CSV table of C-alpha atoms in Angstrom, one decimal:
chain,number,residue,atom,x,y,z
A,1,UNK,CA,4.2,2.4,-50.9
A,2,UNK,CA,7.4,4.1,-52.0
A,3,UNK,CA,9.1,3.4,-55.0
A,4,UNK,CA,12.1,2.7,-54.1
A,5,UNK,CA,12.4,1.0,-50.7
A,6,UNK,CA,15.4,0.6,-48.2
A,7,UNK,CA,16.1,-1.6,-45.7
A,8,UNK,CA,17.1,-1.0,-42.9
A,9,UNK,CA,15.8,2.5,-41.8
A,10,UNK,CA,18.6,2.6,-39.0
A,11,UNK,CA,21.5,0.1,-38.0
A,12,UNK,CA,23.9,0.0,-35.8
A,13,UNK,CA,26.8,-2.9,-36.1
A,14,UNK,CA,30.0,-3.3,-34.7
A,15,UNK,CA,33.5,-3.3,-36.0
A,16,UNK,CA,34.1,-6.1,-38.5
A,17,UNK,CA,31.0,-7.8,-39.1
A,18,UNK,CA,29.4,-8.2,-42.1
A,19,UNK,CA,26.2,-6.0,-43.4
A,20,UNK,CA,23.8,-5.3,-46.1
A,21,UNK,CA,22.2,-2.7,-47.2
A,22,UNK,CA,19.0,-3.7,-49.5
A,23,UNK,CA,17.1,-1.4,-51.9
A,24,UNK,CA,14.5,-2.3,-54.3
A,25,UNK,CA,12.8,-0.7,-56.6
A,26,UNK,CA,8.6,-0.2,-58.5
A,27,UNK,CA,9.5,2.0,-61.2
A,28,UNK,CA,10.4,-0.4,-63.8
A,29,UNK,CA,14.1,1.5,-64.4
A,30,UNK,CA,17.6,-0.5,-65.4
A,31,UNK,CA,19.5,1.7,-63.4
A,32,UNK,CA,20.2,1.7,-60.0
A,33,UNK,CA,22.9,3.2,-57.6
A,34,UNK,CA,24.3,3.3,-54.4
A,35,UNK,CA,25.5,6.3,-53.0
A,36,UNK,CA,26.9,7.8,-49.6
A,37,UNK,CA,26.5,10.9,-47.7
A,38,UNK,CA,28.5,12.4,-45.5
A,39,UNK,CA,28.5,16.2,-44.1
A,40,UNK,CA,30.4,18.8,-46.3
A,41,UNK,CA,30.8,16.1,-49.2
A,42,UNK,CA,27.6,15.6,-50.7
A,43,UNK,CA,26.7,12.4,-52.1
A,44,UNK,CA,29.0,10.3,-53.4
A,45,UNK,CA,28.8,7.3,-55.9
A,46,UNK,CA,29.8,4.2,-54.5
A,47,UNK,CA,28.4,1.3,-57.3
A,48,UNK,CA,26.3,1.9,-60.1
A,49,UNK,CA,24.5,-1.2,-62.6
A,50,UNK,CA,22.9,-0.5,-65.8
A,51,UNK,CA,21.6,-3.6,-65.8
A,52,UNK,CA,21.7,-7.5,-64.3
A,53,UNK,CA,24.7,-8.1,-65.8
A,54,UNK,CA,26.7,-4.6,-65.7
A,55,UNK,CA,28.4,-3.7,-62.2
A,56,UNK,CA,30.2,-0.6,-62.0
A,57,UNK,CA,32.5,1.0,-59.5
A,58,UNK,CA,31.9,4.5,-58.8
A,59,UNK,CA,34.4,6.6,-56.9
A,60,UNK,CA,34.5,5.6,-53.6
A,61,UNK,CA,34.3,1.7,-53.3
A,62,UNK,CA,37.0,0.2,-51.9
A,63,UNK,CA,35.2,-1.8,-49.0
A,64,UNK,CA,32.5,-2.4,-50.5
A,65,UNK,CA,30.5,-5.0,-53.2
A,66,UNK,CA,27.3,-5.0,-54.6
A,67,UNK,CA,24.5,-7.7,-55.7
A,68,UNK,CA,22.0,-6.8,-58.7
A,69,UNK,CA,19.6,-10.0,-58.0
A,70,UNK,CA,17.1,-8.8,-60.7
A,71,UNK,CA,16.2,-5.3,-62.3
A,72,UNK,CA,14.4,-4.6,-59.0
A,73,UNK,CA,17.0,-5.9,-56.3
A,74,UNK,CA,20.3,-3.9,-55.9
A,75,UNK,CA,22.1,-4.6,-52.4
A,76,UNK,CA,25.0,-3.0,-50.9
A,77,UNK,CA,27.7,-5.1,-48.7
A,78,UNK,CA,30.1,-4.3,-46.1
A,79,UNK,CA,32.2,-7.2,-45.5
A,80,UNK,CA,34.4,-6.1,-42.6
A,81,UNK,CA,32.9,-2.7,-41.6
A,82,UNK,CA,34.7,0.0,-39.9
A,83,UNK,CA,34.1,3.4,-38.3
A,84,UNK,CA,34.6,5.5,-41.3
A,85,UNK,CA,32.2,3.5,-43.1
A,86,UNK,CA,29.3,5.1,-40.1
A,87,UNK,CA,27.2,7.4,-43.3
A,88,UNK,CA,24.1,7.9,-44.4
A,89,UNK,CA,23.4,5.4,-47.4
A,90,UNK,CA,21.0,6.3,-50.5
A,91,UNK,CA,20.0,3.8,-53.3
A,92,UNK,CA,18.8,5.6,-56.4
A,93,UNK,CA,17.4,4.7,-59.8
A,94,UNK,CA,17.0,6.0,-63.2
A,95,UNK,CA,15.5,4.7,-66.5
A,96,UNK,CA,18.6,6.0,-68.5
A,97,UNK,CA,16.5,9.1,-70.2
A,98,UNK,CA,19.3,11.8,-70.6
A,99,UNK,CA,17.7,14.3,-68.8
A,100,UNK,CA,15.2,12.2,-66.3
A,101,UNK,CA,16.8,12.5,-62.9
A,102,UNK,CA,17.6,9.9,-60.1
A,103,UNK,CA,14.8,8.9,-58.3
A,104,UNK,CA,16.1,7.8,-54.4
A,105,UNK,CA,14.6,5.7,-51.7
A,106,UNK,CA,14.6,7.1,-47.8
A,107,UNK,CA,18.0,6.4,-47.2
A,108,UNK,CA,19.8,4.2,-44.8
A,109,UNK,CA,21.5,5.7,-41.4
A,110,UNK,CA,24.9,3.2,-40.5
A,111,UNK,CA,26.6,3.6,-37.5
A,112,UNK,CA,29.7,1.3,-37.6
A,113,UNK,CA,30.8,1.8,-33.5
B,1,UNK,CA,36.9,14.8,-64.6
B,2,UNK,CA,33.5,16.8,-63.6
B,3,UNK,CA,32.9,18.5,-60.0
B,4,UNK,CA,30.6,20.2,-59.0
B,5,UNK,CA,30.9,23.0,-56.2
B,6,UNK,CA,29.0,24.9,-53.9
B,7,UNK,CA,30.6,27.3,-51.9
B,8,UNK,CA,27.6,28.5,-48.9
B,9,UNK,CA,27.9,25.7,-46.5
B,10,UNK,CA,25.1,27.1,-44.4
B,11,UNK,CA,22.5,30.5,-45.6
B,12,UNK,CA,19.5,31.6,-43.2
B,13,UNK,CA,16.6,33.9,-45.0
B,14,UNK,CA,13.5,35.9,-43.1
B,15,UNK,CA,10.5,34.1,-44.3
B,16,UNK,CA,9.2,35.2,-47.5
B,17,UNK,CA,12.2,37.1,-49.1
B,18,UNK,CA,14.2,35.9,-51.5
B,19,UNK,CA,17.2,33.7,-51.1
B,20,UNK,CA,19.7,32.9,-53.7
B,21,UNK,CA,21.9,29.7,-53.6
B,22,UNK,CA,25.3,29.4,-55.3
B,23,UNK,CA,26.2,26.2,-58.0
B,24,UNK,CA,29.8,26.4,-60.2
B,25,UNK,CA,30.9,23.5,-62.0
B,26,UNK,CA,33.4,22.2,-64.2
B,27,UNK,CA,33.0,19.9,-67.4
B,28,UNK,CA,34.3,19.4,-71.1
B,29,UNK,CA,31.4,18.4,-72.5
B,30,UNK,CA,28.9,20.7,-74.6
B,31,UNK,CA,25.7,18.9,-73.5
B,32,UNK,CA,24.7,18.3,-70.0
B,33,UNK,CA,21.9,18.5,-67.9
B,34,UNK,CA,22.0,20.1,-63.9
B,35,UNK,CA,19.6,19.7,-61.0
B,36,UNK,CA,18.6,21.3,-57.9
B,37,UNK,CA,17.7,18.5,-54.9
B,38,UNK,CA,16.0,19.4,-51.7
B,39,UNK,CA,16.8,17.4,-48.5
B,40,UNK,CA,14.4,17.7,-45.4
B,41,UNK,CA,15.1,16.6,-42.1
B,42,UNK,CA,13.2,13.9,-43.2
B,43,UNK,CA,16.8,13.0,-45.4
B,44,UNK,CA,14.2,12.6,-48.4
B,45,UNK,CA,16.1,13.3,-51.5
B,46,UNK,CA,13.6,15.7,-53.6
B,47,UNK,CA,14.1,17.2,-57.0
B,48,UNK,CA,13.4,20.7,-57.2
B,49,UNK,CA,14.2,21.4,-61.0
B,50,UNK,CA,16.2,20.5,-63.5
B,51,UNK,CA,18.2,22.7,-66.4
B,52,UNK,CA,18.8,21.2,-69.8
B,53,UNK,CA,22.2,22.9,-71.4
B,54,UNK,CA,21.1,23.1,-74.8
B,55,UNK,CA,17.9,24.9,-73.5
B,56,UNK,CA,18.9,28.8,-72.9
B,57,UNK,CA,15.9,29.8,-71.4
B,58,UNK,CA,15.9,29.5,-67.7
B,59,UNK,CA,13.6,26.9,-65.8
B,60,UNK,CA,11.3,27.8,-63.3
B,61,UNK,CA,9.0,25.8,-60.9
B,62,UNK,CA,6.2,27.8,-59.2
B,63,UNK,CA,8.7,29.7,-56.2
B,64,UNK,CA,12.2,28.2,-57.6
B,65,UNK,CA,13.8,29.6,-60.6
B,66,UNK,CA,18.0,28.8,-61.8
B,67,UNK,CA,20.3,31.2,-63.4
B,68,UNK,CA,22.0,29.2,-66.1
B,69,UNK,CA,25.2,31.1,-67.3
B,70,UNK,CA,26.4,28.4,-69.4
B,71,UNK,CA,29.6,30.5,-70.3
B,72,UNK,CA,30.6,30.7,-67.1
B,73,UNK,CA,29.2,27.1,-65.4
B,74,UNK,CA,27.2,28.4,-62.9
B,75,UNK,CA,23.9,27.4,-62.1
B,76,UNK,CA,22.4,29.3,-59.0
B,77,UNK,CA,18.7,28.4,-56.8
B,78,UNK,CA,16.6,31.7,-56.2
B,79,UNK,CA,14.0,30.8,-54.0
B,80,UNK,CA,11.2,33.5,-53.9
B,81,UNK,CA,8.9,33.5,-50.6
B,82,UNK,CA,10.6,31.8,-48.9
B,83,UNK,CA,8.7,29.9,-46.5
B,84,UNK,CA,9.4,27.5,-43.2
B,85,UNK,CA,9.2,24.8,-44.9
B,86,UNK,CA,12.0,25.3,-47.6
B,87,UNK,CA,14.2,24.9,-44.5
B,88,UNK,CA,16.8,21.9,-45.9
B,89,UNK,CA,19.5,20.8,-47.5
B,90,UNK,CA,20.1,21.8,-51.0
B,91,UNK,CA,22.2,20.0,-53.6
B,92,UNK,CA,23.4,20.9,-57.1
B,93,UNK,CA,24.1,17.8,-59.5
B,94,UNK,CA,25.6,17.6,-62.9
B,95,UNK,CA,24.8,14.6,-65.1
B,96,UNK,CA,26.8,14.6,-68.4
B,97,UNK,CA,25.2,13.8,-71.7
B,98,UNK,CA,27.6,10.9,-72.3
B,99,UNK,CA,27.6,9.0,-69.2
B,100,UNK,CA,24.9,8.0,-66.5
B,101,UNK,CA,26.0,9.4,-63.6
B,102,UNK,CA,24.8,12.0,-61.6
B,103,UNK,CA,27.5,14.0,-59.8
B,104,UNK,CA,26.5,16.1,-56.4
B,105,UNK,CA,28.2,19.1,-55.1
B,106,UNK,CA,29.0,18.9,-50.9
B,107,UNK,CA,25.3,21.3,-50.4
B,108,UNK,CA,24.2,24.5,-48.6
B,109,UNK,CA,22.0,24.1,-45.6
B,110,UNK,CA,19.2,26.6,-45.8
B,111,UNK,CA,17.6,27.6,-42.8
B,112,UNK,CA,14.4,29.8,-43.0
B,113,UNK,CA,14.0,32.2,-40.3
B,114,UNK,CA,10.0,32.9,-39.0
């Protein structure tokens, strides 16, 4: 099993509905992130949470909210989506070490039609 | 605030040569750490190795190897051998010693040739 899981794989929605995106996590780490990729811009940070209780915004999150259930749960919302929302969504972890990198689940493929 | 750029969009190489891939960024701080990530068609994001800034000497991972010139931010791939499949997308990332994120440059799509 991976160790850090996305769900859905694939989704396609419609203009203005609600979605999530859920990622959870094996590795035992406090961080988690949620970030979007889009061609010619990289990855971009959407939320980050350091732990249960810490939410942060990263630099793109204006129509979007995030959950951190428990140290393992971190979910992603769209509340109204829209077209230029249609990306390709990573979560990521990390256990705070300075140098340890982000480990990231399979990514999520939104198509927002 | 720190970016990170990478300025081949797109590079092909002839299976096993050597390919070299491009990384500037910009920062204040003095301590810092920089990453290469590999992304198949498979959209798995996969370290390929990681540069401490305090540490001068160069890392290397069996056919991947960076050129840290601190002095001048730039942090370049050479892949040597290049073989089919280190076709992907690569990524450059910054993460800064004093915060927890990890910052990505926009990535070079490498294509090797048979």
């Amino acid at each position: 099993d991976a160790d850090v899981t996305q769900t859905p794989r694939n989704r396609i929605t419609k203009t203005g509905k609600r979605i999530m995106l859920e990622c959870s996590q094996t590795k035992g780490h406090d961080r988690m992130y949620w970030y979007r990729q889009d061609p010619g811009l990289g990855l971009r940070l959407i939320y980050y949470s350091f732990d249960v209780k810490d939410i942060n915004k990263g630099e793109i999150s204006d129509g979007y909210s995030v959950s951190r259930q428990a140290q393992a749960k971190f979910s992603l919302s769209l509340e109204s989506a829209i077209p230029n929302q249609t990306a390709l969504y990573f979560c990521a972890t990390s256990d705070g070490g300075r140098s340890t990198e982000a480990f990231f689940g399979q990514g999520t493929r939104l198509t927002v039609v | 605030a720190q970016t990170v750029t990478q300025s081949q969009p797109e590079m092909s190489v002839q299976e096993a040569e050597t390919v070299t891939l491009s990384c500037t960024y910009d920062t204040s701080e003095n301590n810092y750490y920089l990453f290469w990530y590999k992304q198949p068609p498979s959209r798995q994001m996969i370290l390929v190795i990681r540069q401490e800034a305090y540490k001068q000497q160069n890392a290397t991972e069996n056919r991947f190897s960076v050129n840290f010139q601190k002095a001048a931010k730039s942090f370049s791939l050479k892949i040597s051998d290049s073989q089919l499949g280190d076709t992907a997308m690569y990524f450059c990332a910054f993460k800064g010693a004093s915060y927890d994120k990890v910052i990505f440059g926009p990535g070079t799509s490498l294509s090797v040739i048979p």
